[in-house]
Amino acid sequence: MKSFTYERADTVAAATAAFARAKDARFIAGGTNLLDLMKLEIETPAHLIDVSRLALDRIDATPEGGLRIGAMVRNTDLASDTRVRRDYGLLSRALVAGASGQLRNKATTAGNLLQRTRCPYFYDTNQPCNKRKPGTGCAAIGGFHRLHAVIGASDACIATHPSDMAVAMRALDASVETVDAAGKARVIPIADFYRAPGTTPHLETVLAPGELITAVTLPKPVGGTHIYHKVRDRASYAFALISVGVVVQKDGTGRVALGGVGYKPWRVSAADAELPRGAKAVTAALLDGAKPGHENAYKLPLVERTLAGVLAQAKG
């Protein structure tokens, strides 16, 4: 690990101001992803700004009837919150499906959204990776790509986003609240939060340098049956081959989002409209334009079969 300097911020304004002053800085909260990347020298920040003590650890009701989740709310606390379990069961289930209890005790809401891909070539510094070092190439293209994206990828990167929580947030139409060094706040729909890889896969979100996530807001509950099903190689502590998050109403309508298939949680409005017609129609709409390789083509039928099981469960 390369040497770095460190400071702890007491306020959001102090944190963003510190970022503006420093050269090559990163925010750190739980550190469950960043510290691993620093040990491998994939991330080599010169300065760390600790935001874990900021007063952003509350879950509050909004005037619109939803919930405002502070950026520093731990995954364990979010999953176990009575209101989340009752009204946003998809989110609670997705959180419990991710990582281990120890990691959920440290990981934060903002950090979960910002965690980086688990592509093995990204983690192997001996291999070319445009996401790690722009312009070097993508070893996964033409290499081992069983775990990689089947849709939304580019000629520069076929990595997937690893977050379970983000899949639920996408299905629930969450919004991300941020503030920059000038104190300007903005609200970003999660549908617009992640960048397509294109030719710049190292730019993963629309956040500007030094822009800090302060909260994630959920709209008022939509009711229905909430199910999150994660398919993985082993029963625990593994990232999704694919995952399916659905909210299904009594009349068969609803919404669906996928994990493990693209650079972001994958949701298509046309697929939501196909839910009453069944898994085959939903899958066709969700994965329209998919371009799998020979090692990950299994993901397409796996999505359909998993969706069929999930929709059957939702219908009781």
mmCIF file of C-alpha atoms in Angstrom:
data_model
loop_
_atom_site.group_PDB
_atom_site.id
_atom_site.type_symbol
_atom_site.label_atom_id
_atom_site.label_comp_id
_atom_site.label_asym_id
_atom_site.label_seq_id
_atom_site.Cartn_x
_atom_site.Cartn_y
_atom_site.Cartn_z
ATOM 1 C CA MET A 1 0.000 0.000 0.000
ATOM 2 C CA LYS A 2 1.315 3.436 -0.904
ATOM 3 C CA SER A 3 1.580 6.086 1.796
ATOM 4 C CA PHE A 4 -1.195 8.651 2.179
ATOM 5 C CA THR A 5 -2.316 11.447 4.463
ATOM 6 C CA TYR A 6 -5.557 11.395 6.407
ATOM 7 C CA GLU A 7 -8.045 13.753 7.996
ATOM 8 C CA ARG A 8 -11.473 13.401 9.551
ATOM 9 C CA ALA A 9 -14.260 15.763 8.515
ATOM 10 C CA ASP A 10 -16.864 16.919 11.026
ATOM 11 C CA THR A 11 -19.319 18.464 8.550
ATOM 12 C CA VAL A 12 -20.344 17.987 4.942
ATOM 13 C CA ALA A 13 -18.957 21.433 4.105
ATOM 14 C CA ALA A 14 -15.628 20.571 5.726
ATOM 15 C CA ALA A 15 -15.450 17.299 3.810
ATOM 16 C CA THR A 16 -16.051 18.844 0.385
ATOM 17 C CA ALA A 17 -13.722 21.749 1.153
ATOM 18 C CA ALA A 18 -10.970 19.318 2.160
ATOM 19 C CA PHE A 19 -11.401 17.479 -1.129
ATOM 20 C CA ALA A 20 -11.092 20.736 -3.059
ATOM 21 C CA ARG A 21 -7.825 21.581 -1.245
ATOM 22 C CA ALA A 22 -6.193 18.181 -1.544
ATOM 23 C CA LYS A 23 -4.556 16.561 -4.534
ATOM 24 C CA ASP A 24 -5.787 13.091 -5.505
ATOM 25 C CA ALA A 25 -8.165 12.704 -2.549
ATOM 26 C CA ARG A 26 -10.849 10.125 -1.802
ATOM 27 C CA PHE A 27 -13.703 10.062 0.676
ATOM 28 C CA ILE A 28 -13.732 7.031 2.971
ATOM 29 C CA ALA A 29 -16.522 5.783 5.230
ATOM 30 C CA GLY A 30 -16.767 2.058 5.977
ATOM 31 C CA GLY A 31 -13.833 1.335 3.687
ATOM 32 C CA THR A 32 -15.026 -2.182 2.872
ATOM 33 C CA ASN A 33 -14.124 -1.744 -0.804
ATOM 34 C CA LEU A 34 -11.643 1.136 -0.919
ATOM 35 C CA LEU A 35 -9.187 -0.341 1.578
ATOM 36 C CA ASP A 36 -8.986 -3.597 -0.375
ATOM 37 C CA LEU A 37 -8.285 -1.633 -3.547
ATOM 38 C CA MET A 38 -5.595 0.392 -1.796
ATOM 39 C CA LYS A 39 -3.867 -2.733 -0.534
ATOM 40 C CA LEU A 40 -3.677 -4.020 -4.098
ATOM 41 C CA GLU A 41 -2.591 -0.563 -5.334
ATOM 42 C CA ILE A 42 -5.553 -0.394 -7.691
ATOM 43 C CA GLU A 43 -6.590 2.776 -5.895
ATOM 44 C CA THR A 44 -3.667 4.934 -4.749
ATOM 45 C CA PRO A 45 -5.114 8.127 -3.220
ATOM 46 C CA ALA A 46 -2.640 10.590 -1.778
ATOM 47 C CA HIS A 47 -5.155 11.809 0.804
ATOM 48 C CA LEU A 48 -8.143 10.226 2.576
ATOM 49 C CA ILE A 49 -11.014 12.254 4.005
ATOM 50 C CA ASP A 50 -12.922 10.273 6.618
ATOM 51 C CA VAL A 51 -16.651 11.055 6.381
ATOM 52 C CA SER A 52 -17.825 8.225 8.618
ATOM 53 C CA ARG A 53 -18.610 10.549 11.539
ATOM 54 C CA LEU A 54 -20.811 12.942 9.577
ATOM 55 C CA ALA A 55 -24.359 13.336 10.868
ATOM 56 C CA LEU A 56 -25.799 11.432 7.913
ATOM 57 C CA ASP A 57 -26.763 8.247 9.719
ATOM 58 C CA ARG A 58 -30.522 8.710 10.113
ATOM 59 C CA ILE A 59 -33.518 7.260 8.303
ATOM 60 C CA ASP A 60 -36.306 9.831 8.243
ATOM 61 C CA ALA A 61 -39.790 9.988 6.772
ATOM 62 C CA THR A 62 -40.238 12.491 3.948
ATOM 63 C CA PRO A 63 -43.214 14.847 3.531
ATOM 64 C CA GLU A 64 -44.139 12.872 0.396
ATOM 65 C CA GLY A 65 -44.534 9.666 2.397
ATOM 66 C CA GLY A 66 -41.216 8.057 1.503
ATOM 67 C CA LEU A 67 -37.921 7.644 3.342
ATOM 68 C CA ARG A 68 -34.720 9.665 3.313
ATOM 69 C CA ILE A 69 -31.762 7.402 4.069
ATOM 70 C CA GLY A 70 -28.580 9.141 5.197
ATOM 71 C CA ALA A 71 -25.433 8.292 3.260
ATOM 72 C CA MET A 72 -23.743 6.922 6.407
ATOM 73 C CA VAL A 73 -26.564 4.555 7.388
ATOM 74 C CA ARG A 74 -25.002 1.122 7.761
ATOM 75 C CA ASN A 75 -26.358 -1.688 5.625
ATOM 76 C CA THR A 76 -27.321 -3.711 8.693
ATOM 77 C CA ASP A 77 -29.317 -0.846 10.153
ATOM 78 C CA LEU A 78 -31.048 -0.153 6.859
ATOM 79 C CA ALA A 79 -32.014 -3.788 6.287
ATOM 80 C CA SER A 80 -33.419 -4.149 9.806
ATOM 81 C CA ASP A 81 -35.329 -0.849 9.965
ATOM 82 C CA THR A 82 -39.000 -1.599 10.657
ATOM 83 C CA ARG A 83 -40.238 0.799 7.959
ATOM 84 C CA VAL A 84 -37.904 -0.645 5.345
ATOM 85 C CA ARG A 85 -38.892 -4.212 6.154
ATOM 86 C CA ARG A 86 -42.596 -3.352 6.067
ATOM 87 C CA ASP A 87 -42.789 -1.004 3.070
ATOM 88 C CA TYR A 88 -39.636 -1.664 1.038
ATOM 89 C CA GLY A 89 -39.106 -5.383 1.500
ATOM 90 C CA LEU A 90 -37.196 -5.649 -1.759
ATOM 91 C CA LEU A 91 -34.492 -3.379 -0.358
ATOM 92 C CA SER A 92 -34.231 -5.269 2.928
ATOM 93 C CA ARG A 93 -33.959 -8.610 1.122
ATOM 94 C CA ALA A 94 -31.337 -7.329 -1.322
ATOM 95 C CA LEU A 95 -29.172 -5.991 1.500
ATOM 96 C CA VAL A 96 -29.286 -9.263 3.434
ATOM 97 C CA ALA A 97 -28.309 -11.137 0.247
ATOM 98 C CA GLY A 98 -25.116 -9.091 -0.020
ATOM 99 C CA ALA A 99 -21.767 -9.821 1.635
ATOM 100 C CA SER A 100 -21.522 -11.027 5.246
ATOM 101 C CA GLY A 101 -22.928 -9.753 8.508
ATOM 102 C CA GLN A 102 -19.564 -8.279 9.460
ATOM 103 C CA LEU A 103 -19.315 -6.325 6.219
ATOM 104 C CA ARG A 104 -22.923 -5.139 6.429
ATOM 105 C CA ASN A 105 -22.122 -3.765 9.877
ATOM 106 C CA LYS A 106 -19.452 -1.503 8.324
ATOM 107 C CA ALA A 107 -20.716 -0.815 4.801
ATOM 108 C CA THR A 108 -22.680 2.393 4.222
ATOM 109 C CA THR A 109 -25.551 3.302 1.930
ATOM 110 C CA ALA A 110 -23.442 5.638 -0.227
ATOM 111 C CA GLY A 111 -20.495 3.268 -0.316
ATOM 112 C CA ASN A 112 -22.695 0.399 -1.465
ATOM 113 C CA LEU A 113 -23.800 2.400 -4.498
ATOM 114 C CA LEU A 114 -20.197 3.356 -5.281
ATOM 115 C CA GLN A 115 -18.486 -0.008 -4.896
ATOM 116 C CA ARG A 116 -16.401 -0.973 -7.873
ATOM 117 C CA THR A 117 -16.609 -4.003 -10.141
ATOM 118 C CA ARG A 118 -15.388 -7.426 -9.064
ATOM 119 C CA CYS A 119 -14.037 -8.253 -12.514
ATOM 120 C CA PRO A 120 -10.939 -10.421 -11.880
ATOM 121 C CA TYR A 121 -8.965 -8.528 -14.519
ATOM 122 C CA PHE A 122 -9.701 -5.249 -12.736
ATOM 123 C CA TYR A 123 -8.168 -6.756 -9.589
ATOM 124 C CA ASP A 124 -5.133 -8.235 -11.362
ATOM 125 C CA THR A 125 -2.663 -5.409 -11.907
ATOM 126 C CA ASN A 126 -0.658 -7.588 -14.307
ATOM 127 C CA GLN A 127 -3.564 -7.564 -16.759
ATOM 128 C CA PRO A 128 -4.742 -4.719 -19.014
ATOM 129 C CA CYS A 129 -7.928 -3.029 -17.806
ATOM 130 C CA ASN A 130 -9.419 0.182 -19.144
ATOM 131 C CA LYS A 131 -11.403 0.660 -15.948
ATOM 132 C CA ARG A 132 -8.259 0.509 -13.803
ATOM 133 C CA LYS A 133 -5.842 2.134 -16.267
ATOM 134 C CA PRO A 134 -7.538 3.856 -19.218
ATOM 135 C CA GLY A 135 -6.221 3.012 -22.640
ATOM 136 C CA THR A 136 -4.571 -0.294 -21.766
ATOM 137 C CA GLY A 137 -7.310 -2.560 -23.146
ATOM 138 C CA CYS A 138 -9.787 -5.052 -21.706
ATOM 139 C CA ALA A 139 -8.417 -8.493 -20.906
ATOM 140 C CA ALA A 140 -11.925 -9.849 -20.259
ATOM 141 C CA ILE A 141 -12.837 -9.415 -23.932
ATOM 142 C CA GLY A 142 -11.501 -12.601 -25.425
ATOM 143 C CA GLY A 143 -10.562 -13.855 -21.965
ATOM 144 C CA PHE A 144 -12.483 -15.473 -19.119
ATOM 145 C CA HIS A 145 -15.843 -13.690 -19.184
ATOM 146 C CA ARG A 146 -18.305 -16.075 -17.536
ATOM 147 C CA LEU A 147 -19.231 -13.468 -14.914
ATOM 148 C CA HIS A 148 -19.364 -10.464 -17.210
ATOM 149 C CA ALA A 149 -21.991 -8.205 -18.758
ATOM 150 C CA VAL A 150 -24.316 -9.379 -21.497
ATOM 151 C CA ILE A 151 -25.904 -5.981 -22.154
ATOM 152 C CA GLY A 152 -24.821 -2.341 -22.014
ATOM 153 C CA ALA A 153 -21.137 -3.183 -22.393
ATOM 154 C CA SER A 154 -18.712 -1.643 -24.890
ATOM 155 C CA ASP A 155 -15.550 -2.503 -26.794
ATOM 156 C CA ALA A 156 -13.623 -0.969 -23.892
ATOM 157 C CA CYS A 157 -15.231 -2.791 -20.930
ATOM 158 C CA ILE A 158 -17.629 -5.663 -20.204
ATOM 159 C CA ALA A 159 -17.559 -5.470 -16.388
ATOM 160 C CA THR A 160 -20.727 -5.668 -14.273
ATOM 161 C CA HIS A 161 -21.773 -3.605 -11.273
ATOM 162 C CA PRO A 162 -21.685 -5.733 -8.093
ATOM 163 C CA SER A 163 -24.232 -4.080 -5.785
ATOM 164 C CA ASP A 164 -27.333 -5.965 -4.635
ATOM 165 C CA MET A 165 -28.702 -2.886 -2.906
ATOM 166 C CA ALA A 166 -28.509 -0.831 -6.110
ATOM 167 C CA VAL A 167 -30.779 -3.320 -7.902
ATOM 168 C CA ALA A 168 -33.477 -2.782 -5.286
ATOM 169 C CA MET A 169 -32.962 0.983 -5.322
ATOM 170 C CA ARG A 170 -33.417 0.992 -9.099
ATOM 171 C CA ALA A 171 -36.639 -1.011 -8.900
ATOM 172 C CA LEU A 172 -37.920 1.343 -6.197
ATOM 173 C CA ASP A 173 -37.072 4.508 -8.185
ATOM 174 C CA ALA A 174 -34.687 5.917 -5.596
ATOM 175 C CA SER A 175 -32.926 9.269 -5.958
ATOM 176 C CA VAL A 176 -29.405 10.178 -4.860
ATOM 177 C CA GLU A 177 -28.817 13.489 -3.064
ATOM 178 C CA THR A 178 -25.391 15.126 -3.316
ATOM 179 C CA VAL A 179 -23.511 18.316 -2.509
ATOM 180 C CA ASP A 180 -20.362 19.703 -4.130
ATOM 181 C CA ALA A 181 -17.480 21.813 -2.844
ATOM 182 C CA ALA A 182 -19.376 25.023 -3.598
ATOM 183 C CA GLY A 183 -22.247 23.839 -1.424
ATOM 184 C CA LYS A 184 -24.525 23.242 -4.386
ATOM 185 C CA ALA A 185 -26.949 20.376 -3.850
ATOM 186 C CA ARG A 186 -28.575 18.267 -6.514
ATOM 187 C CA VAL A 187 -30.841 15.227 -6.778
ATOM 188 C CA ILE A 188 -29.953 12.478 -9.262
ATOM 189 C CA PRO A 189 -32.486 9.764 -10.177
ATOM 190 C CA ILE A 190 -30.727 6.449 -9.755
ATOM 191 C CA ALA A 191 -31.720 5.646 -13.335
ATOM 192 C CA ASP A 192 -29.265 8.375 -14.388
ATOM 193 C CA PHE A 193 -26.593 7.803 -11.745
ATOM 194 C CA TYR A 194 -24.317 5.281 -13.516
ATOM 195 C CA ARG A 195 -22.406 6.049 -16.712
ATOM 196 C CA ALA A 196 -22.320 3.628 -19.624
ATOM 197 C CA PRO A 197 -18.737 2.404 -20.163
ATOM 198 C CA GLY A 198 -18.363 3.677 -23.724
ATOM 199 C CA THR A 199 -14.715 4.586 -24.234
ATOM 200 C CA THR A 200 -14.302 5.838 -20.646
ATOM 201 C CA PRO A 201 -15.204 2.937 -18.331
ATOM 202 C CA HIS A 202 -13.107 4.434 -15.519
ATOM 203 C CA LEU A 203 -15.811 7.118 -15.166
ATOM 204 C CA GLU A 204 -18.474 5.036 -13.463
ATOM 205 C CA THR A 205 -20.989 7.598 -12.171
ATOM 206 C CA VAL A 206 -22.131 11.119 -13.010
ATOM 207 C CA LEU A 207 -20.610 12.466 -9.782
ATOM 208 C CA ALA A 208 -18.135 15.294 -10.252
ATOM 209 C CA PRO A 209 -14.780 15.143 -8.403
ATOM 210 C CA GLY A 210 -15.395 16.034 -4.775
ATOM 211 C CA GLU A 211 -19.171 15.662 -5.014
ATOM 212 C CA LEU A 212 -20.383 13.887 -1.876
ATOM 213 C CA ILE A 213 -23.477 11.711 -1.557
ATOM 214 C CA THR A 214 -25.513 12.886 1.442
ATOM 215 C CA ALA A 215 -28.633 10.708 1.201
ATOM 216 C CA VAL A 216 -30.721 8.345 -0.879
ATOM 217 C CA THR A 217 -34.446 9.047 -1.036
ATOM 218 C CA LEU A 218 -37.191 6.508 -1.643
ATOM 219 C CA PRO A 219 -40.613 7.601 -2.905
ATOM 220 C CA LYS A 220 -43.700 6.534 -1.006
ATOM 221 C CA PRO A 221 -44.290 2.759 -0.896
ATOM 222 C CA VAL A 222 -45.888 1.099 -3.902
ATOM 223 C CA GLY A 223 -47.204 -1.957 -2.056
ATOM 224 C CA GLY A 224 -47.362 -5.333 -3.775
ATOM 225 C CA THR A 225 -45.193 -8.401 -3.284
ATOM 226 C CA HIS A 226 -41.460 -7.739 -3.008
ATOM 227 C CA ILE A 227 -38.980 -10.476 -3.967
ATOM 228 C CA TYR A 228 -35.218 -10.443 -4.454
ATOM 229 C CA HIS A 229 -33.607 -13.606 -5.781
ATOM 230 C CA LYS A 230 -29.857 -13.880 -6.214
ATOM 231 C CA VAL A 231 -28.254 -16.689 -8.220
ATOM 232 C CA ARG A 232 -24.625 -17.297 -7.296
ATOM 233 C CA ASP A 233 -21.975 -19.988 -7.422
ATOM 234 C CA ARG A 234 -22.140 -20.670 -3.701
ATOM 235 C CA ALA A 235 -24.725 -20.059 -1.019
ATOM 236 C CA SER A 236 -23.019 -17.197 0.791
ATOM 237 C CA TYR A 237 -20.531 -14.377 0.347
ATOM 238 C CA ALA A 238 -20.574 -14.460 -3.449
ATOM 239 C CA PHE A 239 -21.507 -11.880 -6.040
ATOM 240 C CA ALA A 240 -24.458 -12.497 -8.318
ATOM 241 C CA LEU A 241 -24.247 -14.420 -11.565
ATOM 242 C CA ILE A 242 -27.608 -12.764 -12.062
ATOM 243 C CA SER A 243 -30.138 -11.359 -9.610
ATOM 244 C CA VAL A 244 -33.802 -10.463 -10.008
ATOM 245 C CA GLY A 245 -35.691 -7.873 -7.981
ATOM 246 C CA VAL A 246 -39.436 -7.533 -8.529
ATOM 247 C CA VAL A 247 -42.420 -5.715 -7.101
ATOM 248 C CA VAL A 248 -45.642 -7.353 -8.299
ATOM 249 C CA GLN A 249 -49.162 -6.033 -7.703
ATOM 250 C CA LYS A 250 -52.277 -8.216 -7.382
ATOM 251 C CA ASP A 251 -53.259 -7.498 -10.989
ATOM 252 C CA GLY A 252 -49.882 -8.771 -12.231
ATOM 253 C CA THR A 253 -48.421 -5.372 -13.021
ATOM 254 C CA GLY A 254 -45.243 -4.171 -11.366
ATOM 255 C CA ARG A 255 -41.583 -3.495 -11.930
ATOM 256 C CA VAL A 256 -38.439 -5.568 -12.373
ATOM 257 C CA ALA A 257 -34.698 -4.917 -12.203
ATOM 258 C CA LEU A 258 -31.718 -7.195 -12.810
ATOM 259 C CA GLY A 259 -28.247 -7.426 -11.343
ATOM 260 C CA GLY A 260 -25.200 -9.187 -12.763
ATOM 261 C CA VAL A 261 -26.034 -8.488 -16.404
ATOM 262 C CA GLY A 262 -24.715 -4.973 -17.049
ATOM 263 C CA TYR A 263 -22.636 -2.031 -15.877
ATOM 264 C CA LYS A 264 -25.547 -0.867 -13.714
ATOM 265 C CA PRO A 265 -28.751 -2.299 -12.235
ATOM 266 C CA TRP A 266 -30.742 -3.112 -15.344
ATOM 267 C CA ARG A 267 -34.335 -1.944 -15.679
ATOM 268 C CA VAL A 268 -36.337 -1.255 -18.845
ATOM 269 C CA SER A 269 -39.778 0.342 -18.767
ATOM 270 C CA ALA A 270 -40.964 -1.881 -21.621
ATOM 271 C CA ALA A 271 -40.147 -4.929 -19.497
ATOM 272 C CA ASP A 272 -42.250 -3.618 -16.599
ATOM 273 C CA ALA A 273 -45.187 -3.402 -18.999
ATOM 274 C CA GLU A 274 -44.689 -7.047 -19.986
ATOM 275 C CA LEU A 275 -44.931 -8.462 -16.460
ATOM 276 C CA PRO A 276 -48.554 -9.675 -16.836
ATOM 277 C CA ARG A 277 -47.479 -11.683 -19.909
ATOM 278 C CA GLY A 278 -44.863 -13.703 -18.038
ATOM 279 C CA ALA A 279 -41.144 -14.357 -17.788
ATOM 280 C CA LYS A 280 -40.442 -14.977 -21.468
ATOM 281 C CA ALA A 281 -41.917 -11.638 -22.570
ATOM 282 C CA VAL A 282 -40.245 -9.770 -19.702
ATOM 283 C CA THR A 283 -36.842 -11.284 -20.473
ATOM 284 C CA ALA A 284 -37.153 -10.458 -24.172
ATOM 285 C CA ALA A 285 -37.807 -6.809 -23.301
ATOM 286 C CA LEU A 286 -35.152 -6.598 -20.585
ATOM 287 C CA LEU A 287 -32.381 -8.145 -22.633
ATOM 288 C CA ASP A 288 -33.276 -6.769 -26.048
ATOM 289 C CA GLY A 289 -29.963 -6.025 -27.737
ATOM 290 C CA ALA A 290 -27.928 -8.298 -25.456
ATOM 291 C CA LYS A 291 -24.542 -9.354 -26.812
ATOM 292 C CA PRO A 292 -23.256 -12.231 -24.682
ATOM 293 C CA GLY A 293 -20.023 -14.070 -25.288
ATOM 294 C CA HIS A 294 -19.719 -17.835 -25.507
ATOM 295 C CA GLU A 295 -18.953 -18.150 -21.769
ATOM 296 C CA ASN A 296 -21.756 -15.965 -20.404
ATOM 297 C CA ALA A 297 -24.564 -16.719 -22.882
ATOM 298 C CA TYR A 298 -26.064 -18.901 -20.138
ATOM 299 C CA LYS A 299 -27.180 -15.702 -18.385
ATOM 300 C CA LEU A 300 -30.014 -15.122 -20.849
ATOM 301 C CA PRO A 301 -31.919 -18.372 -20.176
ATOM 302 C CA LEU A 302 -30.938 -18.096 -16.508
ATOM 303 C CA VAL A 303 -32.689 -14.724 -16.274
ATOM 304 C CA GLU A 304 -35.848 -16.172 -17.862
ATOM 305 C CA ARG A 305 -35.937 -19.232 -15.602
ATOM 306 C CA THR A 306 -35.256 -17.203 -12.485
ATOM 307 C CA LEU A 307 -37.934 -14.685 -13.432
ATOM 308 C CA ALA A 308 -40.412 -17.501 -14.005
ATOM 309 C CA GLY A 309 -39.779 -18.815 -10.510
ATOM 310 C CA VAL A 310 -39.952 -15.380 -8.944
ATOM 311 C CA LEU A 311 -43.224 -14.497 -10.702
ATOM 312 C CA ALA A 312 -44.746 -17.841 -9.695
ATOM 313 C CA GLN A 313 -43.736 -17.119 -6.097
ATOM 314 C CA ALA A 314 -45.267 -13.652 -6.312
ATOM 315 C CA LYS A 315 -48.577 -15.142 -7.461
ATOM 316 C CA GLY A 316 -48.545 -17.501 -4.494
#
